[in-house]
XYZ file of C-alpha atoms in Angstrom:
668
model
C -2.882 60.734 -191.845
C 1.175 60.371 -191.778
C 2.556 58.170 -188.749
C 6.029 58.744 -187.365
C 8.282 55.303 -187.933
C 9.043 53.961 -183.748
C 11.976 54.922 -182.360
C 12.872 57.696 -185.063
C 14.195 60.621 -183.290
C 13.053 63.954 -184.629
C 14.982 67.232 -184.392
C 13.864 70.266 -182.724
C 13.365 73.137 -184.995
C 15.846 74.893 -184.484
C 15.281 78.897 -182.850
C 14.936 81.913 -185.103
C 17.146 83.837 -185.056
C 19.094 81.587 -182.304
C 22.825 82.815 -182.815
C 22.114 86.199 -182.426
C 20.898 85.267 -178.747
C 24.222 83.023 -178.259
C 26.295 86.329 -179.286
C 23.927 88.402 -176.825
C 25.005 86.496 -174.250
C 28.666 86.572 -175.412
C 28.883 90.200 -175.310
C 26.950 90.761 -172.049
C 29.815 87.886 -170.595
C 32.324 90.471 -172.105
C 31.541 93.660 -171.365
C 30.574 92.800 -167.811
C 34.258 91.351 -167.781
C 35.529 94.039 -169.615
C 33.926 97.306 -167.644
C 33.833 95.261 -164.244
C 36.927 94.066 -164.292
C 39.224 96.886 -164.990
C 37.455 100.067 -163.772
C 39.890 102.978 -163.232
C 41.633 104.400 -160.968
C 41.997 107.812 -161.881
C 39.435 108.407 -159.366
C 37.950 111.541 -161.217
C 37.707 115.217 -159.089
C 34.207 115.403 -159.215
C 33.557 110.865 -158.096
C 34.964 111.425 -155.002
C 33.829 114.519 -154.336
C 30.596 112.848 -154.677
C 31.644 110.073 -152.719
C 31.947 111.917 -149.918
C 28.616 113.101 -150.078
C 27.058 109.703 -150.911
C 29.219 108.652 -147.525
C 28.189 111.241 -145.530
C 32.136 111.909 -145.020
C 32.213 115.592 -145.233
C 30.503 117.792 -142.772
C 28.314 119.588 -145.217
C 27.146 116.467 -147.140
C 23.336 117.692 -146.435
C 24.244 120.964 -148.152
C 25.696 119.102 -150.838
C 23.127 115.616 -151.306
C 20.796 117.689 -153.734
C 23.416 119.231 -156.806
C 21.947 121.911 -159.203
C 23.037 120.071 -162.281
C 22.228 116.677 -161.289
C 19.720 116.719 -159.187
C 19.105 112.758 -158.598
C 22.497 110.725 -158.968
C 23.956 111.659 -155.389
C 20.077 110.855 -153.306
C 20.308 107.710 -156.100
C 23.662 106.559 -155.556
C 22.994 106.897 -151.630
C 19.763 104.905 -150.590
C 21.085 102.344 -153.317
C 24.444 102.160 -150.519
C 21.856 102.797 -147.964
C 19.897 99.378 -148.899
C 23.387 97.512 -150.046
C 24.281 98.679 -146.202
C 20.880 96.853 -144.823
C 21.442 93.515 -145.975
C 24.939 93.567 -145.606
C 27.221 94.282 -148.140
C 28.946 97.600 -147.351
C 30.431 98.910 -150.090
C 32.696 102.849 -150.571
C 30.954 104.456 -152.789
C 32.669 105.030 -155.591
C 33.544 102.124 -156.439
C 29.595 101.500 -156.023
C 29.304 104.082 -158.938
C 31.789 102.157 -161.145
C 29.822 99.523 -160.626
C 26.094 101.197 -161.831
C 28.350 102.674 -164.860
C 29.160 99.393 -165.287
C 25.913 98.569 -165.392
C 24.441 101.225 -167.258
C 26.945 101.304 -169.743
C 26.209 97.237 -170.501
C 22.414 98.124 -170.619
C 23.422 101.511 -173.242
C 25.152 99.661 -175.393
C 21.929 97.647 -175.792
C 19.652 100.497 -175.945
C 22.100 101.493 -178.777
C 21.786 98.558 -180.716
C 17.861 98.945 -180.910
C 18.477 102.958 -182.085
C 21.060 100.634 -184.464
C 18.406 98.578 -185.716
C 15.342 100.682 -185.987
C 17.859 102.907 -188.510
C 19.685 99.961 -190.667
C 16.910 96.845 -190.232
C 20.383 94.843 -190.400
C 21.399 92.873 -187.242
C 24.482 92.233 -187.536
C 25.184 96.007 -188.358
C 23.993 97.314 -185.861
C 25.771 94.838 -183.617
C 29.115 95.720 -185.193
C 28.123 99.387 -184.485
C 26.991 98.859 -180.502
C 30.604 96.768 -179.772
C 31.754 99.835 -181.954
C 30.416 102.224 -179.323
C 30.975 100.205 -176.147
C 34.792 99.748 -177.274
C 35.010 103.627 -177.894
C 37.695 105.389 -175.246
C 35.006 107.539 -174.574
C 32.437 105.808 -173.585
C 34.425 102.444 -172.384
C 36.160 105.335 -169.871
C 32.302 106.326 -168.550
C 31.923 102.890 -167.941
C 34.411 101.874 -165.343
C 34.948 105.730 -163.918
C 33.265 106.416 -160.360
C 31.356 109.772 -162.223
C 28.200 110.852 -163.241
C 28.721 111.070 -167.105
C 26.884 107.102 -167.521
C 24.411 107.570 -166.670
C 24.152 111.292 -168.547
C 24.663 109.029 -172.294
C 21.968 106.000 -171.007
C 19.445 108.542 -170.505
C 20.866 110.217 -173.685
C 20.647 107.058 -175.685
C 17.354 106.395 -174.195
C 15.614 109.867 -175.580
C 17.645 109.179 -178.789
C 16.510 105.688 -180.017
C 12.747 107.115 -178.844
C 13.103 110.336 -180.661
C 13.520 108.035 -183.903
C 10.593 105.350 -182.805
C 8.607 109.365 -182.453
C 8.952 110.517 -186.029
C 9.218 107.069 -187.292
C 5.805 105.372 -185.669
C 4.690 109.058 -183.937
C 2.789 107.301 -181.315
C 1.464 108.436 -177.824
C 3.623 106.031 -176.190
C 6.724 107.131 -178.083
C 6.356 110.407 -177.291
C 6.224 109.961 -173.379
C 8.733 107.406 -173.386
C 10.566 110.225 -175.147
C 9.506 112.556 -172.444
C 10.812 110.127 -169.414
C 13.959 109.216 -171.322
C 14.380 113.284 -171.449
C 13.188 114.319 -168.268
C 15.001 111.284 -165.873
C 18.383 112.254 -168.199
C 17.772 115.564 -167.212
C 17.412 115.297 -163.465
C 20.581 112.870 -163.962
C 22.956 115.331 -165.316
C 21.698 119.120 -166.939
C 23.490 118.896 -169.920
C 20.460 116.388 -171.354
C 18.868 119.481 -171.782
C 21.246 119.524 -175.122
C 18.579 117.632 -176.325
C 15.275 119.348 -176.034
C 15.661 120.353 -180.024
C 16.507 116.921 -181.018
C 12.591 116.323 -178.744
C 11.549 118.898 -180.571
C 12.527 117.998 -184.180
C 11.481 114.381 -183.599
C 8.423 115.511 -183.026
C 8.262 117.830 -185.965
C 9.091 115.110 -188.056
C 6.469 113.111 -187.387
C 3.840 115.878 -187.883
C 5.135 116.688 -191.675
C 4.829 112.380 -191.399
C 1.249 112.766 -190.673
C 1.753 109.995 -188.180
C -0.340 110.587 -185.235
C -1.506 113.678 -183.438
C 1.640 115.770 -182.695
C 2.647 115.802 -179.442
C 3.127 119.427 -178.549
C 1.709 118.785 -174.870
C 5.858 117.000 -174.680
C 6.841 120.985 -173.904
C 4.454 121.600 -171.076
C 5.489 118.043 -169.429
C 8.947 117.941 -170.306
C 9.268 121.920 -168.778
C 7.064 120.177 -165.957
C 8.618 117.441 -165.371
C 12.107 119.286 -164.635
C 11.701 122.555 -162.712
C 9.292 120.501 -159.949
C 11.894 118.000 -159.096
C 14.523 121.109 -158.514
C 11.990 123.464 -156.615
C 10.851 120.906 -154.500
C 14.563 119.522 -153.657
C 15.771 123.072 -153.686
C 12.348 125.570 -151.978
C 12.251 127.254 -154.446
C 8.386 129.083 -154.010
C 7.714 131.110 -157.561
C 8.512 131.207 -161.524
C 11.120 134.177 -160.471
C 13.031 132.523 -158.366
C 13.484 129.376 -160.533
C 14.714 131.422 -163.481
C 17.024 132.917 -161.085
C 17.743 129.276 -160.314
C 18.489 127.824 -163.629
C 20.045 130.907 -164.742
C 22.625 130.382 -162.020
C 23.132 126.530 -162.266
C 23.943 126.994 -166.040
C 26.210 129.958 -165.768
C 23.770 132.322 -167.959
C 24.820 135.605 -166.845
C 24.893 138.162 -169.428
C 26.880 140.808 -167.806
C 29.548 138.656 -166.364
C 31.266 137.077 -169.780
C 29.588 133.918 -168.931
C 27.631 131.518 -169.928
C 25.264 132.371 -172.722
C 27.336 135.779 -173.469
C 30.450 133.651 -173.276
C 29.580 131.582 -176.112
C 28.731 134.563 -178.116
C 31.142 136.558 -178.414
C 33.716 133.528 -178.393
C 31.820 132.173 -181.489
C 32.008 136.149 -182.864
C 35.188 136.876 -181.806
C 37.104 133.503 -183.149
C 34.719 130.908 -184.130
C 34.233 127.238 -182.348
C 37.633 126.021 -182.222
C 37.615 123.699 -184.981
C 41.253 122.225 -183.490
C 40.243 121.349 -180.099
C 36.892 119.587 -181.702
C 38.829 117.230 -184.404
C 41.256 116.050 -181.976
C 38.349 115.876 -178.930
C 36.714 113.380 -181.700
C 39.857 111.031 -182.246
C 39.623 110.783 -178.449
C 36.450 109.511 -178.252
C 36.596 107.151 -180.410
C 40.924 106.086 -180.476
C 42.788 106.422 -177.066
C 45.624 108.962 -178.277
C 47.867 111.572 -175.909
C 46.648 115.187 -175.933
C 50.891 116.478 -175.934
C 50.307 114.106 -180.035
C 48.205 116.938 -181.124
C 48.855 117.206 -184.941
C 48.214 113.437 -185.372
C 45.113 113.925 -182.807
C 44.009 116.697 -185.690
C 45.189 115.164 -187.628
C 42.831 111.797 -187.484
C 39.796 113.654 -185.871
C 39.696 115.650 -189.902
C 39.481 112.460 -191.244
C 37.016 110.938 -189.161
C 34.533 114.185 -189.897
C 35.342 114.163 -193.167
C 33.883 110.507 -193.231
C 31.078 111.651 -191.553
C 30.519 114.533 -193.818
C 30.634 113.146 -196.628
C 29.009 109.842 -195.731
C 25.744 113.007 -194.789
C 26.062 114.251 -198.119
C 25.986 111.487 -199.775
C 22.429 110.185 -197.362
C 21.283 114.702 -197.922
C 21.369 113.805 -201.855
C 20.972 110.414 -202.302
C 18.062 109.199 -199.935
C 15.620 112.126 -198.900
C 13.863 109.599 -196.912
C 16.348 109.939 -194.677
C 16.165 113.718 -194.241
C 14.880 113.809 -190.921
C 16.061 111.179 -189.874
C 20.184 112.568 -190.140
C 18.869 116.138 -189.009
C 17.828 114.756 -185.374
C 20.721 112.722 -185.226
C 22.734 115.874 -186.512
C 20.478 117.569 -183.413
C 21.712 114.846 -180.915
C 24.899 114.519 -181.633
C 25.853 118.322 -182.934
C 24.823 119.960 -180.088
C 26.843 118.060 -177.739
C 29.960 119.352 -179.331
C 28.436 123.058 -178.978
C 27.738 122.759 -175.223
C 31.548 122.007 -174.675
C 32.897 124.661 -176.040
C 30.656 126.816 -172.708
C 30.800 123.659 -170.543
C 33.747 122.469 -170.323
C 32.619 119.244 -169.958
C 35.682 118.082 -171.899
C 35.961 113.953 -172.982
C 32.466 113.583 -171.310
C 30.332 114.706 -173.628
C 31.548 113.335 -176.312
C 30.235 109.508 -175.903
C 27.129 111.261 -177.650
C 28.784 112.275 -180.795
C 30.073 109.169 -181.167
C 26.995 107.720 -180.673
C 25.411 109.510 -183.422
C 28.635 109.356 -185.872
C 28.908 105.796 -185.297
C 24.617 105.737 -186.772
C 25.188 107.836 -189.394
C 28.046 105.629 -190.814
C 25.683 102.599 -190.147
C 22.686 104.116 -192.163
C 25.221 104.926 -195.262
C 26.600 101.829 -194.916
C 23.265 99.852 -195.195
C 21.912 102.474 -197.629
C 24.657 101.387 -199.830
C 23.458 97.701 -200.034
C 19.535 98.509 -200.330
C 19.012 96.259 -203.561
C 20.851 93.080 -201.146
C 20.232 91.821 -197.639
C 22.560 92.812 -196.113
C 26.134 93.621 -195.538
C 28.108 90.953 -197.423
C 30.320 88.064 -194.693
C 34.181 89.328 -196.195
C 32.372 93.140 -195.393
C 30.895 92.180 -191.739
C 34.115 90.536 -191.050
C 36.221 93.041 -191.930
C 34.403 95.175 -189.575
C 34.266 92.824 -186.999
C 38.799 93.162 -187.198
C 38.332 96.975 -187.314
C 36.278 96.681 -183.733
C 38.014 93.866 -182.341
C 41.467 96.514 -183.204
C 39.932 99.601 -182.305
C 38.902 97.578 -178.661
C 42.530 96.062 -178.026
C 43.874 99.897 -178.752
C 42.526 101.195 -176.723
C 42.720 98.194 -174.126
C 46.682 98.928 -173.746
C 46.631 102.480 -174.560
C 44.132 103.967 -172.349
C 41.870 101.800 -170.012
C 44.926 99.343 -168.807
C 47.053 102.008 -167.388
C 44.082 103.765 -165.835
C 43.210 100.804 -163.632
C 46.773 100.817 -162.124
C 46.527 102.409 -158.669
C 50.787 103.005 -159.278
C 49.864 105.415 -162.147
C 47.683 108.307 -160.111
C 50.289 109.997 -158.676
C 47.985 112.582 -156.745
C 47.006 109.640 -154.772
C 50.669 108.690 -154.159
C 50.708 112.077 -152.974
C 47.555 112.332 -151.085
C 48.962 108.885 -148.979
C 51.770 110.740 -148.545
C 50.251 113.348 -146.599
C 48.291 111.034 -144.528
C 51.092 109.793 -143.090
C 53.353 113.606 -142.403
C 50.762 115.667 -141.489
C 48.921 115.250 -137.413
C 45.123 114.538 -137.926
C 43.965 117.394 -136.278
C 45.549 120.134 -138.637
C 44.374 122.118 -142.024
C 46.920 121.534 -145.123
C 46.724 124.339 -147.612
C 47.627 124.258 -150.979
C 47.226 126.830 -153.983
C 44.559 124.888 -155.555
C 46.837 125.391 -158.751
C 49.433 123.009 -158.466
C 47.964 119.788 -157.114
C 44.436 120.059 -158.176
C 43.070 116.812 -157.754
C 44.348 117.448 -153.590
C 40.794 119.548 -153.031
C 39.006 116.043 -152.756
C 41.536 113.685 -152.271
C 42.703 114.710 -149.257
C 39.199 115.031 -147.503
C 38.660 111.336 -149.153
C 41.881 109.119 -149.007
C 43.763 111.108 -146.454
C 41.445 112.318 -144.177
C 42.716 115.945 -143.676
C 40.595 119.206 -144.167
C 42.286 121.505 -146.065
C 42.152 125.198 -147.233
C 42.646 126.266 -150.816
C 43.322 129.442 -151.242
C 41.872 129.805 -155.331
C 38.258 129.231 -153.282
C 39.083 133.095 -152.181
C 40.658 134.147 -154.706
C 37.788 133.219 -157.326
C 34.890 134.123 -154.933
C 35.828 137.741 -154.266
C 37.843 140.712 -155.149
C 41.477 140.851 -154.322
C 41.922 142.540 -151.585
C 38.190 141.156 -149.847
C 39.662 137.229 -150.430
C 43.176 138.157 -149.030
C 41.795 139.291 -146.127
C 38.765 136.468 -145.258
C 41.744 133.685 -146.231
C 44.742 136.506 -143.083
C 41.691 136.497 -140.688
C 41.270 132.263 -141.513
C 45.351 131.966 -140.694
C 45.230 134.588 -137.569
C 42.015 132.470 -135.780
C 44.033 129.224 -135.982
C 46.849 130.216 -134.696
C 45.000 132.430 -132.008
C 43.371 128.278 -131.237
C 46.658 126.438 -131.934
C 45.542 124.635 -134.543
C 48.539 123.396 -136.656
C 48.619 124.302 -140.318
C 50.933 122.409 -142.900
C 51.535 124.403 -146.529
C 52.440 121.755 -149.686
C 55.099 123.130 -152.067
C 52.859 125.220 -153.676
C 51.651 127.383 -151.571
C 55.808 127.875 -151.118
C 57.890 128.063 -153.981
C 56.024 126.535 -157.114
C 57.456 129.619 -159.567
C 54.265 128.095 -162.398
C 51.920 129.064 -160.013
C 53.000 131.850 -158.078
C 53.273 133.421 -161.829
C 49.546 131.705 -162.044
C 48.191 133.531 -159.021
C 49.306 136.235 -160.432
C 48.345 136.468 -164.178
C 44.860 135.837 -162.908
C 44.346 137.896 -159.810
C 47.158 140.064 -159.660
C 47.958 138.391 -156.274
C 52.057 138.265 -155.294
C 53.547 135.629 -153.781
C 54.451 138.726 -151.434
C 50.802 138.912 -150.572
C 50.788 135.682 -149.542
C 53.258 135.776 -147.247
C 51.702 137.867 -145.762
C 48.067 136.778 -145.202
C 50.644 134.248 -142.323
C 52.049 136.870 -140.447
C 55.535 136.903 -139.014
C 56.740 132.887 -138.807
C 58.859 130.663 -139.919
C 58.635 126.922 -141.681
C 59.606 123.439 -141.571
C 60.045 121.068 -143.725
C 58.054 117.923 -141.846
C 58.671 116.184 -145.680
C 59.266 115.445 -149.417
C 58.241 112.899 -151.845
C 60.368 114.945 -154.926
C 61.425 117.856 -155.297
C 58.231 119.107 -156.956
C 56.089 117.618 -153.748
C 56.875 119.286 -150.039
C 55.129 119.337 -146.685
C 56.157 122.346 -144.656
C 54.568 123.601 -141.167
C 54.188 127.110 -140.331
C 55.715 128.146 -137.167
C 54.009 131.896 -136.476
C 56.351 134.265 -134.560
C 53.340 134.056 -132.095
C 50.610 131.817 -130.172
C 54.274 129.008 -130.935
C 53.405 127.761 -127.389
C 49.742 127.379 -128.397
C 50.993 125.662 -131.900
C 53.345 123.303 -129.254
C 50.398 122.016 -127.171
C 47.945 121.182 -130.046
C 50.993 119.123 -131.278
C 51.544 118.098 -128.746
C 48.261 115.890 -128.284
C 48.786 114.244 -131.496
C 52.664 112.928 -130.168
C 50.740 111.823 -126.907
C 47.915 110.236 -129.024
C 50.087 109.000 -131.566
C 50.432 105.307 -132.395
C 51.570 105.416 -136.362
C 55.816 105.701 -135.785
C 57.059 107.755 -138.603
C 54.478 110.421 -137.831
C 55.566 110.171 -134.251
C 58.609 111.030 -134.955
C 58.040 114.217 -137.397
C 56.006 115.090 -135.132
C 58.377 115.044 -132.296
C 61.346 117.061 -134.310
C 58.580 119.539 -134.953
C 58.323 119.995 -130.999
C 61.756 120.069 -130.734
C 62.395 123.036 -133.439
C 58.765 125.271 -132.141
C 60.885 124.834 -128.756
C 64.268 125.782 -130.267
C 62.713 129.068 -130.778
C 61.156 130.156 -127.842
C 62.340 131.841 -125.450
C 63.001 130.712 -121.729
C 59.883 132.445 -120.638
C 57.881 131.021 -123.137
C 58.933 127.582 -122.333
C 58.094 128.251 -118.585
C 54.862 129.213 -119.319
C 53.649 125.962 -122.137
C 52.729 123.667 -118.939
C 50.191 125.864 -117.698
C 49.052 126.524 -121.884
C 48.955 122.011 -121.905
C 47.090 121.830 -118.445
C 44.193 124.794 -118.848
C 43.969 123.344 -122.417
C 43.460 119.557 -121.393
C 47.100 118.967 -123.070
C 45.816 120.586 -126.509
C 42.748 118.718 -127.522
C 40.413 121.461 -125.513
C 42.822 123.945 -128.556
C 41.616 121.468 -130.942
C 38.137 121.120 -130.294
C 37.693 125.211 -130.349
C 39.105 124.814 -133.155
C 37.533 122.512 -135.398
C 34.192 122.117 -133.696
C 32.388 125.152 -136.176
C 33.094 122.696 -139.422
C 31.491 119.578 -137.412
C 28.464 118.514 -138.160
C 26.544 116.534 -135.779
C 27.659 113.025 -135.843
C 31.651 115.191 -136.227
C 30.721 116.928 -132.906
C 29.594 113.662 -131.122
C 32.668 111.461 -132.638
C 34.786 114.186 -131.336
C 33.228 114.416 -128.139
C 34.077 110.366 -127.703
C 37.829 110.875 -128.445
C 37.618 113.182 -125.716
C 36.441 111.095 -123.064
C 39.310 108.472 -124.180
C 41.220 110.925 -124.206
C 40.504 111.313 -120.408
C 40.713 108.383 -119.584
C 44.434 107.348 -121.248
C 45.664 110.412 -118.958
C 44.763 108.693 -116.580
C 47.873 105.530 -117.674
C 51.579 105.186 -117.285
C 52.653 106.190 -120.485
C 50.754 109.043 -121.122
C 53.355 110.337 -118.249
C 55.962 109.104 -119.848
C 55.591 111.055 -123.091
C 54.130 114.104 -121.280
C 57.221 113.574 -119.905
C 58.872 113.661 -123.312
C 57.522 116.698 -123.931
C 58.805 118.714 -121.296
C 62.359 117.535 -122.125
C 61.988 118.879 -125.532
C 61.487 122.548 -123.404
C 64.429 121.590 -121.377
C 62.371 121.957 -118.280
C 63.808 119.357 -115.178
C 61.507 119.166 -112.553
C 58.140 118.937 -114.959
C 59.974 116.157 -116.809
C 61.072 114.375 -113.370
C 57.476 115.041 -112.012
C 56.152 112.994 -114.956
C 58.268 109.961 -115.818
C 57.615 110.096 -111.562
C 53.810 108.885 -112.275
C 55.050 106.711 -114.919
C 57.191 104.833 -113.724
C 55.203 104.438 -110.158
C 52.100 102.708 -112.173
C 54.558 100.914 -115.008
C 57.959 100.218 -112.211
C 59.978 100.267 -116.241
C 63.130 99.317 -114.588
C 64.052 102.130 -117.865
C 62.441 104.738 -116.659
C 63.692 104.841 -113.565
C 66.882 104.753 -114.702
C 66.278 107.768 -117.171
C 64.765 109.321 -113.481
C 68.082 108.913 -112.145
C 70.090 110.451 -115.243
C 68.497 114.123 -115.069
C 69.965 117.298 -113.416
C 69.584 117.706 -110.029
């Protein structure tokens, strides 16, 4: 027996693949730093809309918790946000979604590494491919935004990995994991239903290879796994209503020219839009401005040619890889087809990007099949290329997206907030400033009405009638109506409305009736805010705006609203001015007008909050400052007696000598 010499030190045996663990740890740190450190400030439309629902900040949030196209997303984030709030970690919904996406982006890269390793049996090559996906522009953007598409991508990556596993092993476990990831993916975003043909190909490949029993049971399991949650969430009691629901959710209408009929007609008429596909394929990989059309198409063409060449070479030279090629083609290709009629844009291109990288990695591995793997110089060149891609995407895409000053729509929403009263409607066309449809409620905390929604949902005459009724109802309630410049004189919007719905600018003006516009504020020549003053019910508008002046604390908004009241007063006859104090008193100085105007849109929580504000308003009316401001309002109307009465009450409560001096200056 050998005995170790005393005091001799034995070096510990190096753990196998220790370098891989260190590299994985470094990758986790780097990716989380990139994803969490530079969240996008683009504030995408749907993400803001979902955030309002998740925070229960919009009145109709109960109706929107379960969305037809991403059933589990809102409840999942809402539950997590509520749980964090219970342990003292309140978080804005959009920020929470971004952090969730960063984590899912990290997990997705890990799943993709596993997928590539299954294909190539080369850890270095798999790590290189996973890094390329992680820093590709589409994937990186999904991991930093507040949208649902990162979760869609993660479950699509998981389903792709499970499909390849099933094709290779044919075990019930692999089939179950594929079914579970596919069902979960569809419930988080219905676009993952495009992966069903891939799952069928995996089952077929396992059956052809005599690897266990065919997992045909996956079909009814998938159908039940998707249909049951939808039936419970939307209370669908029979097969017919369930089918009608899914048809509507997928926009599958054979007679409307949308959905499947649109897709078939599109292909029959002019085929797949090749230029759009090529440009989108480049944008999925590298940040590239869409304005640079020719370079985008050329770059996408080069990528497509490389991918096609690798696929043909593999198909001819490696017949054993054909099943995997079919699975990869269905995995990524059907998302490209889906984008042709569901218009997901770059959001659907993360999976095609992953499929393309997988094909190229597989071709690279097969080209060096005789050796242990890619040689170090080749790996170094690949790593340098991935690093350059990441640096380009960071500088040209991710960094600009992370700067709030680059979000013009956000700046405009704050401008609207600063130059309109809280209890009002902001009316916009929906075409000139599309993000304002969600930015105004979420960031500016202003209610908005969108002409586009009327014209898009109803026939022309009915749409105009309903919009006119909305305007008339608010005129009668005295609710202020602000118009953005796209409703007034944006010629591009006017032409588009005329071309799309046959509605002229005069048709829109007729909906408002007789009246005039006051220019309240201008951020730039393209973005202005107008207040509509109706010829009738100007006294009610004066009373409603008075409520804001009586309660406002922000000086810019106070001065602008006071100016608007002066302009309204100048447009009144003497008898109309004399009637205003009576209207003011009868409506509790505008508070009751606004309550009646908005109560129909309030949920129970909003209504309770409104009643609490009215109670505080009643207490405010007992203060000297209230009567001082009320006297100022009457001064805009030239009602000296009413001014003297209110200022006298204010002086008796405050003993302010300046108020007394102003009283003495009033004409007798």
